[in-house]
Coordinates of C-alpha atoms and ligand atoms in Angstrom, one line a residue:
M1 CA -34.9 9.3 -18.5
S2 CA -35.0 10.6 -15.0
A3 CA -33.5 14.3 -14.8
N4 CA -30.7 13.3 -12.2
S5 CA -29.5 9.9 -12.7
L6 CA -29.7 6.9 -15.1
Q7 CA -32.0 4.3 -13.4
V8 CA -30.3 1.1 -13.9
A9 CA -31.7 -2.4 -13.7
V10 CA -28.8 -5.3 -13.1
I11 CA -30.2 -8.9 -14.4
G12 CA -28.2 -11.4 -12.8
T13 CA -26.6 -11.4 -9.7
G14 CA -23.6 -14.0 -9.9
A15 CA -20.0 -12.9 -10.1
I16 CA -20.3 -10.5 -12.7
G17 CA -23.8 -9.0 -12.1
S18 CA -22.7 -8.4 -8.3
L19 CA -19.3 -6.7 -9.6
H20 CA -21.4 -4.5 -11.8
A21 CA -24.0 -3.8 -9.4
T22 CA -21.3 -2.7 -7.1
N23 CA -19.4 -0.5 -9.7
L24 CA -22.5 1.1 -10.6
A25 CA -23.7 1.8 -7.1
L26 CA -20.3 3.1 -5.9
H27 CA -17.8 4.2 -8.6
T28 CA -20.2 5.3 -11.5
K29 CA -21.2 8.8 -11.5
G30 CA -24.5 9.8 -13.2
A31 CA -26.2 6.2 -12.2
R32 CA -28.2 4.5 -9.9
V33 CA -29.0 0.8 -9.6
S34 CA -32.8 1.0 -9.1
A35 CA -33.5 -2.8 -9.0
V36 CA -31.4 -6.4 -9.3
M37 CA -33.0 -9.2 -10.6
D38 CA -32.1 -12.7 -9.9
I39 CA -34.4 -16.0 -9.9
D40 CA -32.4 -16.7 -6.9
R41 CA -34.3 -14.6 -4.3
E42 CA -31.6 -14.6 -1.6
R43 CA -28.7 -13.7 -3.9
A44 CA -31.1 -10.9 -5.5
D45 CA -31.8 -9.6 -2.0
A46 CA -28.1 -9.6 -0.6
V47 CA -26.9 -7.5 -3.7
A48 CA -29.8 -5.2 -3.7
Q49 CA -29.2 -4.7 -0.2
A50 CA -25.6 -3.6 -0.7
C51 CA -26.6 -1.3 -3.6
G52 CA -29.9 0.6 -1.9
A53 CA -31.7 -0.9 -4.8
R54 CA -35.0 -3.2 -4.7
A55 CA -34.6 -7.1 -5.6
V56 CA -37.1 -8.7 -7.9
T57 CA -37.2 -12.3 -9.4
D58 CA -38.8 -11.4 -12.9
A59 CA -36.8 -9.9 -15.8
A60 CA -39.7 -9.2 -18.2
D61 CA -41.3 -6.8 -15.4
L62 CA -38.1 -5.3 -14.6
I63 CA -37.4 -4.4 -18.4
A64 CA -40.9 -3.2 -19.0
D65 CA -40.9 -0.9 -16.2
P66 CA -40.9 3.0 -17.1
A67 CA -39.1 3.7 -14.0
V68 CA -36.0 1.9 -15.5
D69 CA -34.3 3.7 -17.9
A70 CA -31.3 1.3 -18.9
I71 CA -30.7 -2.5 -18.5
L72 CA -27.4 -4.5 -17.6
I73 CA -27.5 -8.1 -18.6
A74 CA -25.3 -10.4 -16.4
S75 CA -27.3 -13.5 -16.1
P76 CA -26.0 -17.0 -17.4
D77 CA -24.9 -16.7 -21.0
A78 CA -27.7 -18.9 -22.5
S79 CA -30.4 -16.1 -21.3
H80 CA -28.8 -13.0 -23.0
A81 CA -30.1 -13.3 -26.3
E82 CA -33.7 -13.1 -25.3
L83 CA -33.3 -10.6 -22.7
C84 CA -31.4 -8.3 -25.1
L85 CA -34.0 -8.7 -27.8
A86 CA -36.9 -7.7 -24.9
A87 CA -34.6 -4.6 -24.1
I88 CA -34.4 -3.4 -27.5
A89 CA -38.0 -4.1 -28.1
A90 CA -38.7 -1.8 -24.9
G91 CA -36.4 0.7 -26.7
K92 CA -34.0 0.6 -23.7
P93 CA -30.1 0.7 -23.9
V94 CA -28.7 -2.6 -22.7
L95 CA -24.9 -3.3 -21.7
C96 CA -25.0 -7.2 -22.5
E97 CA -22.3 -9.2 -21.0
K98 CA -20.5 -11.3 -23.5
P99 CA -21.4 -13.6 -25.4
L100 CA -24.1 -11.6 -27.0
A101 CA -26.0 -14.7 -27.5
T102 CA -24.9 -18.5 -27.5
S103 CA -25.5 -19.2 -31.3
L104 CA -24.9 -17.0 -34.5
A105 CA -28.5 -17.1 -35.4
D106 CA -29.8 -15.5 -32.4
A107 CA -26.8 -12.8 -32.4
E108 CA -28.3 -12.1 -36.0
R109 CA -31.8 -11.8 -34.6
I110 CA -30.3 -8.9 -32.1
V111 CA -28.5 -7.2 -35.2
N112 CA -31.7 -7.1 -37.0
A113 CA -33.8 -6.1 -34.1
E114 CA -31.4 -3.3 -33.3
L115 CA -31.6 -2.3 -37.2
A116 CA -35.3 -2.3 -37.3
A117 CA -35.5 -0.2 -34.1
G118 CA -33.2 2.4 -36.2
E119 CA -31.1 3.3 -33.2
R120 CA -28.0 2.0 -31.3
L121 CA -29.4 0.6 -28.2
V122 CA -26.7 -2.2 -27.5
R123 CA -23.0 -2.2 -25.9
V124 CA -21.5 -5.9 -25.7
G125 CA -19.3 -6.2 -22.5
F126 CA -15.9 -6.7 -24.3
M127 CA -14.3 -4.6 -21.5
R128 CA -10.7 -5.2 -22.7
Q129 CA -11.6 -2.6 -25.1
V130 CA -11.2 0.0 -22.1
D131 CA -8.5 -1.9 -20.2
P132 CA -5.5 0.4 -20.1
A133 CA -3.0 -2.4 -21.2
H134 CA -5.3 -2.8 -24.4
S135 CA -6.2 0.4 -25.1
D136 CA -2.4 1.7 -24.9
L137 CA -1.7 -1.0 -27.5
Q138 CA -4.4 0.1 -29.9
A139 CA -3.1 3.9 -29.4
L140 CA 0.1 2.6 -30.7
L141 CA -1.2 0.8 -33.5
A142 CA -3.3 3.7 -34.4
S143 CA -0.2 6.0 -34.3
G144 CA 1.3 3.9 -37.5
Q145 CA 4.7 3.1 -35.2
L146 CA 4.3 -0.4 -35.5
G147 CA 3.3 -0.1 -39.2
A148 CA 0.5 -2.4 -40.6
P149 CA -0.3 -5.3 -38.0
L150 CA 0.9 -8.9 -39.6
R151 CA 0.2 -11.1 -36.7
F152 CA -1.6 -11.4 -33.5
R153 CA -0.9 -13.5 -30.5
G154 CA -3.5 -13.8 -27.7
T155 CA -2.9 -15.6 -24.7
H156 CA -5.5 -16.3 -22.0
F157 CA -4.8 -18.3 -19.2
N158 CA -7.2 -19.0 -16.5
P159 CA -6.8 -20.7 -13.1
R160 CA -8.7 -24.0 -12.6
R161 CA -12.3 -23.4 -11.2
G162 CA -12.5 -26.0 -8.5
D163 CA -13.9 -29.1 -10.0
T164 CA -15.8 -27.6 -13.2
I165 CA -14.9 -29.3 -16.1
I166 CA -15.0 -26.7 -19.3
R167 CA -15.9 -28.3 -22.5
I168 CA -14.4 -26.9 -25.8
E169 CA -17.7 -25.2 -26.6
G170 CA -17.6 -23.2 -23.5
A171 CA -13.9 -22.6 -23.8
I172 CA -14.6 -20.9 -27.2
V173 CA -18.0 -19.2 -26.8
N174 CA -17.5 -18.2 -23.0
S175 CA -13.9 -17.3 -23.0
L176 CA -12.1 -17.2 -26.2
I177 CA -14.7 -15.0 -27.2
H178 CA -13.0 -12.0 -25.5
D179 CA -10.0 -12.8 -27.6
M180 CA -11.9 -13.0 -31.2
H181 CA -13.2 -9.7 -30.3
S182 CA -9.6 -8.2 -29.3
L183 CA -8.3 -9.4 -32.7
R184 CA -10.9 -8.0 -34.6
W185 CA -10.4 -4.7 -32.8
L186 CA -6.7 -4.4 -32.6
M187 CA -6.0 -5.7 -36.1
S188 CA -8.8 -4.1 -37.9
A189 CA -9.6 -7.3 -39.6
E190 CA -12.0 -9.9 -40.1
V191 CA -11.4 -13.5 -39.7
Q192 CA -11.7 -15.8 -43.1
N193 CA -10.3 -19.4 -41.7
A194 CA -10.2 -21.2 -38.2
L195 CA -8.6 -24.2 -37.0
V196 CA -9.0 -25.4 -33.4
Q197 CA -6.9 -28.0 -31.6
W198 CA -7.1 -28.6 -27.9
L199 CA -6.1 -30.8 -24.9
P200 CA -8.7 -32.5 -23.2
D201 CA -9.2 -32.0 -19.5
R202 CA -9.9 -35.4 -18.9
A203 CA -8.9 -38.5 -20.9
D204 CA -12.4 -39.8 -20.8
M205 CA -14.0 -36.9 -21.8
P206 CA -12.7 -36.1 -25.2
R207 CA -14.6 -32.6 -25.6
S208 CA -13.4 -31.5 -22.1
A209 CA -10.7 -28.8 -22.6
R210 CA -7.6 -27.8 -20.5
F211 CA -5.4 -26.1 -23.1
A212 CA -6.8 -25.0 -26.7
L213 CA -5.0 -23.3 -29.7
A214 CA -7.1 -21.3 -32.5
H215 CA -5.1 -20.7 -35.7
L216 CA -6.6 -17.9 -37.6
T217 CA -6.3 -16.3 -40.9
L218 CA -7.2 -12.7 -41.6
D219 CA -9.0 -10.9 -44.5
N220 CA -5.8 -8.4 -44.7
G221 CA -3.4 -11.1 -45.1
G222 CA -2.6 -11.2 -41.4
L223 CA -2.5 -14.4 -39.1
A224 CA -3.6 -14.9 -35.6
T225 CA -3.4 -17.5 -32.8
L226 CA -5.3 -17.7 -29.7
E227 CA -4.0 -19.9 -26.6
W228 CA -6.2 -20.6 -24.2
S229 CA -6.0 -22.5 -20.9
G230 CA -8.5 -23.4 -18.4
D231 CA -5.6 -24.6 -16.0
S232 CA -2.9 -22.4 -16.0
G233 CA -1.4 -23.7 -12.7
Y234 CA -0.1 -20.1 -11.7
G235 CA -3.3 -17.5 -11.9
Y236 CA -4.8 -15.3 -14.3
E237 CA -3.2 -13.9 -17.4
V238 CA -4.6 -12.4 -20.6
G239 CA -1.8 -10.8 -22.9
V240 CA -1.6 -9.6 -26.8
E241 CA 1.5 -9.5 -29.0
I242 CA 1.3 -7.9 -32.2
V243 CA 3.9 -8.1 -34.8
G244 CA 3.6 -5.3 -37.4
E245 CA 5.9 -4.4 -40.6
L246 CA 8.0 -2.0 -38.9
G247 CA 7.9 -3.5 -35.0
T248 CA 6.2 -5.6 -32.3
A249 CA 4.7 -4.8 -29.3
Q250 CA 2.9 -6.4 -26.4
T251 CA 0.4 -5.4 -23.9
H252 CA 2.2 -4.1 -20.4
S253 CA 1.9 -6.6 -17.7
H254 CA 0.2 -6.2 -14.3
S255 CA 0.2 -3.2 -12.3
S256 CA 2.2 -5.0 -9.7
P257 CA 5.9 -4.4 -9.7
T258 CA 9.0 -6.5 -10.8
I259 CA 10.7 -7.2 -7.8
R260 CA 14.6 -8.3 -7.7
R261 CA 15.1 -9.8 -4.4
G262 CA 17.3 -12.6 -2.7
G263 CA 18.7 -13.6 -6.1
G264 CA 15.6 -13.8 -7.9
L265 CA 13.1 -11.8 -10.1
S266 CA 9.4 -11.7 -9.4
Q267 CA 6.1 -10.2 -10.1
A268 CA 2.6 -11.2 -8.4
V269 CA -0.1 -12.6 -11.1
S270 CA -3.6 -11.7 -10.7
P271 CA -5.6 -14.6 -9.1
D272 CA -8.7 -14.0 -11.5
W273 CA -10.3 -11.9 -13.7
Q274 CA -12.0 -10.0 -11.5
D275 CA -8.8 -9.0 -10.3
R276 CA -7.2 -8.2 -13.2
F277 CA -9.9 -6.4 -15.0
A278 CA -11.1 -4.4 -11.9
E279 CA -10.4 -1.1 -13.6
A280 CA -11.6 -2.0 -16.7
Y281 CA -15.0 -2.9 -15.5
R282 CA -15.2 0.4 -13.7
I283 CA -14.2 2.4 -16.7
E284 CA -16.6 0.3 -18.6
T285 CA -19.8 1.0 -16.7
Q286 CA -18.8 4.9 -16.4
D287 CA -18.3 5.1 -20.1
W288 CA -21.6 3.3 -20.8
V289 CA -23.7 5.6 -18.5
D290 CA -21.7 8.5 -20.0
S291 CA -22.8 7.9 -23.6
I292 CA -26.5 6.9 -22.7
R293 CA -26.5 10.2 -21.1
Q294 CA -25.0 12.0 -24.1
G295 CA -27.4 10.0 -26.7
A296 CA -26.8 6.4 -27.2
P297 CA -24.4 3.8 -26.1
T298 CA -20.7 3.7 -27.8
G299 CA -18.1 0.9 -27.6
P300 CA -18.3 -2.8 -28.7
S301 CA -21.8 -2.8 -30.7
A302 CA -24.3 -5.8 -31.4
W303 CA -22.5 -6.0 -34.6
D304 CA -19.2 -6.8 -32.7
G305 CA -20.9 -9.0 -30.8
Y306 CA -22.2 -11.0 -33.9
M307 CA -19.0 -10.9 -35.3
S308 CA -17.2 -12.4 -32.5
L309 CA -19.8 -15.3 -32.7
V310 CA -19.0 -15.4 -36.4
I311 CA -15.4 -16.8 -35.5
A312 CA -16.7 -18.8 -32.7
D313 CA -19.1 -20.8 -34.8
A314 CA -16.2 -21.5 -37.5
C315 CA -14.3 -22.5 -34.3
L316 CA -17.0 -24.8 -33.4
R317 CA -17.3 -26.3 -36.6
S318 CA -13.6 -26.7 -36.6
A319 CA -13.6 -28.6 -33.2
D320 CA -16.2 -31.0 -35.0
S321 CA -14.5 -31.5 -38.1
G322 CA -10.8 -31.3 -37.2
L323 CA -10.2 -29.4 -40.2
P324 CA -9.8 -25.5 -41.0
E325 CA -13.2 -23.9 -41.5
L326 CA -14.3 -20.8 -43.3
T327 CA -16.3 -18.2 -41.5
R328 CA -20.0 -17.4 -42.6
A329 CA -21.2 -13.8 -41.8
I330 CA -24.1 -11.7 -43.4
D331 CA -22.8 -8.5 -45.2
R332 CA -22.1 -5.7 -42.5
P333 CA -25.2 -3.3 -42.4
A334 CA -24.4 0.3 -43.4
F335 CA -25.7 1.2 -40.1
Y336 CA -22.5 -0.4 -38.5
A337 CA -20.2 1.3 -40.8
Ligands
ISE401 C1 -15.2 -15.1 -17.8 O1 -16.7 -15.0 -18.1 C2 -14.6 -13.7 -18.4 O2 -15.4 -13.0 -18.9 C3 -13.4 -13.6 -18.1 O3 -12.9 -12.1 -18.6 C4 -12.7 -14.7 -18.9 O4 -11.3 -14.5 -18.5 C5 -12.9 -16.0 -18.3 O5 -12.3 -17.1 -19.2 C6 -14.6 -16.3 -18.5 O6 -15.0 -17.6 -17.7

């Protein structure tokens, strides 16, 4: 690794890739964006110019480049697994956007590759873990003030994205995957059983999803529900409520003030996830860079990425069968204890 700063290559320059590249270039100490990659040359050039980096169109060359210390994967979901495996093969730390993979089998390959490498290299971009609203709730749970957690309720409401139709598979693997990780992390439990129900977005497309509900049972005897919307009608909102044996708590809402005015009470809602989680994304890249400079990545691991896909896999099977489905996971390797 270069003496001064970590040389990071960012793969993918869409919404999340350019956000990470900008955060690394402007808001992260100890790192530099040395290159950005996108198959769309113009888009890569624009982000590279803004970050003082070079633009390339080939990911394999970039991962192998000895001048690159660490890789940030923010390309389309279906490309994550192969890129992550290439980074592990090159022995380079990687921050891989969620989902870690789009199939459980591929996520297992990544876990096995990291085990074979014998060192922690992967962090998965479950940035809610460093979002202050979520980490405050986690600290409250860890303090014991709520007692043992019994019930998790996650709400994840997205505004409609133009004329995009989201399929139930996309709602589960691209979006609800965040809530699947949050519940494992906050409840300190694994999911045993999953039932998914949803309302189609279009009557002629039964797999399209407008609103989805996942009912989950946990191995600590707890219960969870995850509520998802692809058309909130008012903005972007993510919340968690936990019922514990001694009390109940919710994530605090937006940083915007509540206003009483003209006989009414109001509060602004974020328009999108980039706005709502802007601070979390900055904390995440700084934390990632610091941990690598101190030895190895911390935060959500390849195992967490795999286990979130274990839940997604049961949810996908339930979406097909219409019935509750048991999760199927390999045993947790001691490496991830
Ligand atoms: C998006 O990819 C994200 O990661 C956002 O956090 C999530 O809320 C959104 O639903 C996803 O599409």
